[in-house]
Amino acid sequence: MTSALSALPHRHVLTLPTGPGAVRLARETAERALAEWGIGERHPVVGPALLILSELVANSVRHAAEVSPRTTVVYAASPDCLVFAVHDRHPHRPRLSGPDGAGPGGLATVVELTHGLGGTAVVRGDADGRGKSVWITLPL
């Protein structure tokens, strides 16, 4: 994904404390970046994308803050897609599909919204096994 990400003309990375205010800051940063990239708030993908982002950052705050004092959000876009990832250093890699994946709650919302928009959701573990990123790709 790194090579595919580097091919996207618009990119921004935000690292923030995994705690109160993280969701608000991640959302505000996304709104500013999307506006700078010409993706207006009225685009039909923007509202659901901000909700997906909020759920992922909230999950990091809720479940990873104790072992991951920082969360990193990657934002990227091209004329035809929007990509973002939320990374923390908690070792648990949630399943996003299957019988015990994306049960009720935030991740179910993430998967439902992502797939409803024709996008993809993937969990990628860090090479050392001590963290992960949830990558979302949405068509524009």
Coordinates of C-alpha atoms in Angstrom, one line a residue:
M1 CA 0.0 0.0 0.0
T2 CA 2.9 2.4 0.6
S3 CA 3.7 2.5 -3.1
A4 CA 0.1 3.0 -4.0
L5 CA -0.3 5.7 -1.4
S6 CA 2.7 7.6 -2.6
A7 CA 1.1 7.7 -6.1
L8 CA -1.8 9.6 -4.7
P9 CA -1.4 13.4 -5.4
H10 CA -2.8 14.5 -2.0
R11 CA -1.4 13.3 1.3
H12 CA -1.3 14.4 4.9
V13 CA -0.2 12.7 8.2
L14 CA -1.4 13.6 11.6
T15 CA 0.1 12.2 14.9
L16 CA -1.9 13.0 18.0
P17 CA -2.2 12.0 21.6
T18 CA -4.5 8.9 22.0
G19 CA -6.9 10.6 24.4
P20 CA -9.7 13.2 24.8
G21 CA -9.9 15.5 21.8
A22 CA -8.4 13.0 19.4
V23 CA -11.6 12.4 17.5
R24 CA -12.3 16.1 17.1
L25 CA -8.8 16.9 16.0
A26 CA -8.7 14.0 13.4
R27 CA -12.1 15.1 12.0
E28 CA -11.2 18.8 11.8
T29 CA -7.9 17.9 10.1
A30 CA -9.8 15.7 7.6
E31 CA -12.3 18.5 6.9
R32 CA -9.5 21.0 6.2
A33 CA -7.5 18.6 4.1
L34 CA -10.5 17.6 2.0
A35 CA -11.4 21.2 1.4
E36 CA -7.9 22.0 0.3
W37 CA -8.0 19.1 -2.1
G38 CA -11.2 20.3 -3.6
I39 CA -13.4 17.6 -2.1
G40 CA -16.4 19.7 -0.8
E41 CA -18.4 18.8 2.3
R42 CA -21.4 18.3 0.1
H43 CA -19.7 15.4 -1.8
P44 CA -21.8 12.3 -0.9
V45 CA -18.8 10.4 0.5
V46 CA -17.6 13.1 2.9
G47 CA -20.2 12.7 5.6
P48 CA -19.9 8.9 5.8
A49 CA -16.0 9.1 5.5
L50 CA -15.9 11.5 8.5
L51 CA -18.1 9.1 10.5
I52 CA -15.8 6.2 9.6
L53 CA -12.8 8.1 10.6
S54 CA -14.4 9.2 13.9
E55 CA -15.2 5.6 14.8
L56 CA -11.7 4.4 14.0
V57 CA -10.0 7.1 16.1
A58 CA -12.5 6.6 18.9
N59 CA -11.6 2.8 18.9
S60 CA -8.0 3.7 19.3
V61 CA -8.8 6.0 22.2
R62 CA -11.1 3.5 23.8
H63 CA -9.0 0.4 23.4
A64 CA -5.4 1.3 22.7
A65 CA -4.6 4.5 24.8
E66 CA -3.1 2.5 27.7
V67 CA -0.4 1.0 25.5
S68 CA -0.3 3.4 22.6
P69 CA 0.0 7.1 23.7
R70 CA 0.0 8.3 20.1
T71 CA -2.3 7.6 17.2
T72 CA -1.4 8.4 13.6
V73 CA -3.9 9.2 10.9
V74 CA -2.9 9.1 7.3
Y75 CA -5.2 11.0 4.8
A76 CA -4.7 10.7 1.0
A77 CA -6.8 11.4 -2.1
S78 CA -6.8 11.4 -5.8
P79 CA -9.6 12.5 -8.2
D80 CA -11.2 9.1 -7.9
C81 CA -10.5 7.8 -4.4
L82 CA -10.2 8.8 -0.7
V83 CA -7.9 6.8 1.5
F84 CA -7.2 7.1 5.2
A85 CA -5.7 4.9 7.9
V86 CA -5.7 5.0 11.6
H87 CA -2.6 3.5 13.3
D88 CA -1.9 2.7 17.0
R89 CA 0.6 0.5 18.8
H90 CA -1.9 -1.9 20.4
P91 CA -1.2 -5.4 19.3
H92 CA -4.8 -6.5 18.9
R93 CA -5.8 -6.8 15.2
P94 CA -9.6 -6.7 15.0
R95 CA -11.3 -8.8 12.3
L96 CA -13.4 -6.8 9.9
S97 CA -15.3 -9.7 8.5
G98 CA -16.3 -13.3 9.2
P99 CA -18.5 -14.8 12.0
D100 CA -16.7 -13.0 14.9
G101 CA -15.5 -9.9 13.0
A102 CA -17.1 -6.5 13.1
G103 CA -19.7 -7.4 15.7
P104 CA -22.1 -4.8 17.0
G105 CA -20.5 -1.4 17.6
G106 CA -18.1 0.9 16.0
L107 CA -16.3 -1.5 13.7
A108 CA -19.6 -2.9 12.4
T109 CA -20.6 0.7 11.5
V110 CA -17.2 1.2 9.8
V111 CA -17.5 -2.0 7.7
E112 CA -21.2 -1.3 6.8
L113 CA -20.5 2.3 5.7
T114 CA -17.3 1.4 3.8
H115 CA -18.9 -1.5 1.9
G116 CA -22.1 0.5 1.3
L117 CA -20.0 3.1 -0.5
G118 CA -18.2 0.5 -2.6
G119 CA -15.0 0.8 -0.6
T120 CA -12.6 -1.5 1.2
A121 CA -11.5 -1.9 4.8
V122 CA -8.3 -3.7 5.7
V123 CA -6.3 -4.3 8.9
R124 CA -2.6 -4.4 8.5
G125 CA -0.3 -5.4 11.4
D126 CA 3.0 -3.7 12.1
A127 CA 6.1 -5.8 11.1
D128 CA 7.0 -6.2 14.8
G129 CA 3.4 -7.4 15.7
R130 CA 3.0 -4.7 18.3
G131 CA 0.6 -2.4 16.4
K132 CA -1.8 -2.1 13.4
S133 CA -3.4 0.2 11.0
V134 CA -7.0 0.1 9.7
W135 CA -7.0 1.3 6.1
I136 CA -10.1 2.6 4.4
T137 CA -10.4 3.2 0.7
L138 CA -13.5 4.9 -0.7
P139 CA -14.3 5.7 -4.3
L140 CA -15.1 9.3 -5.2

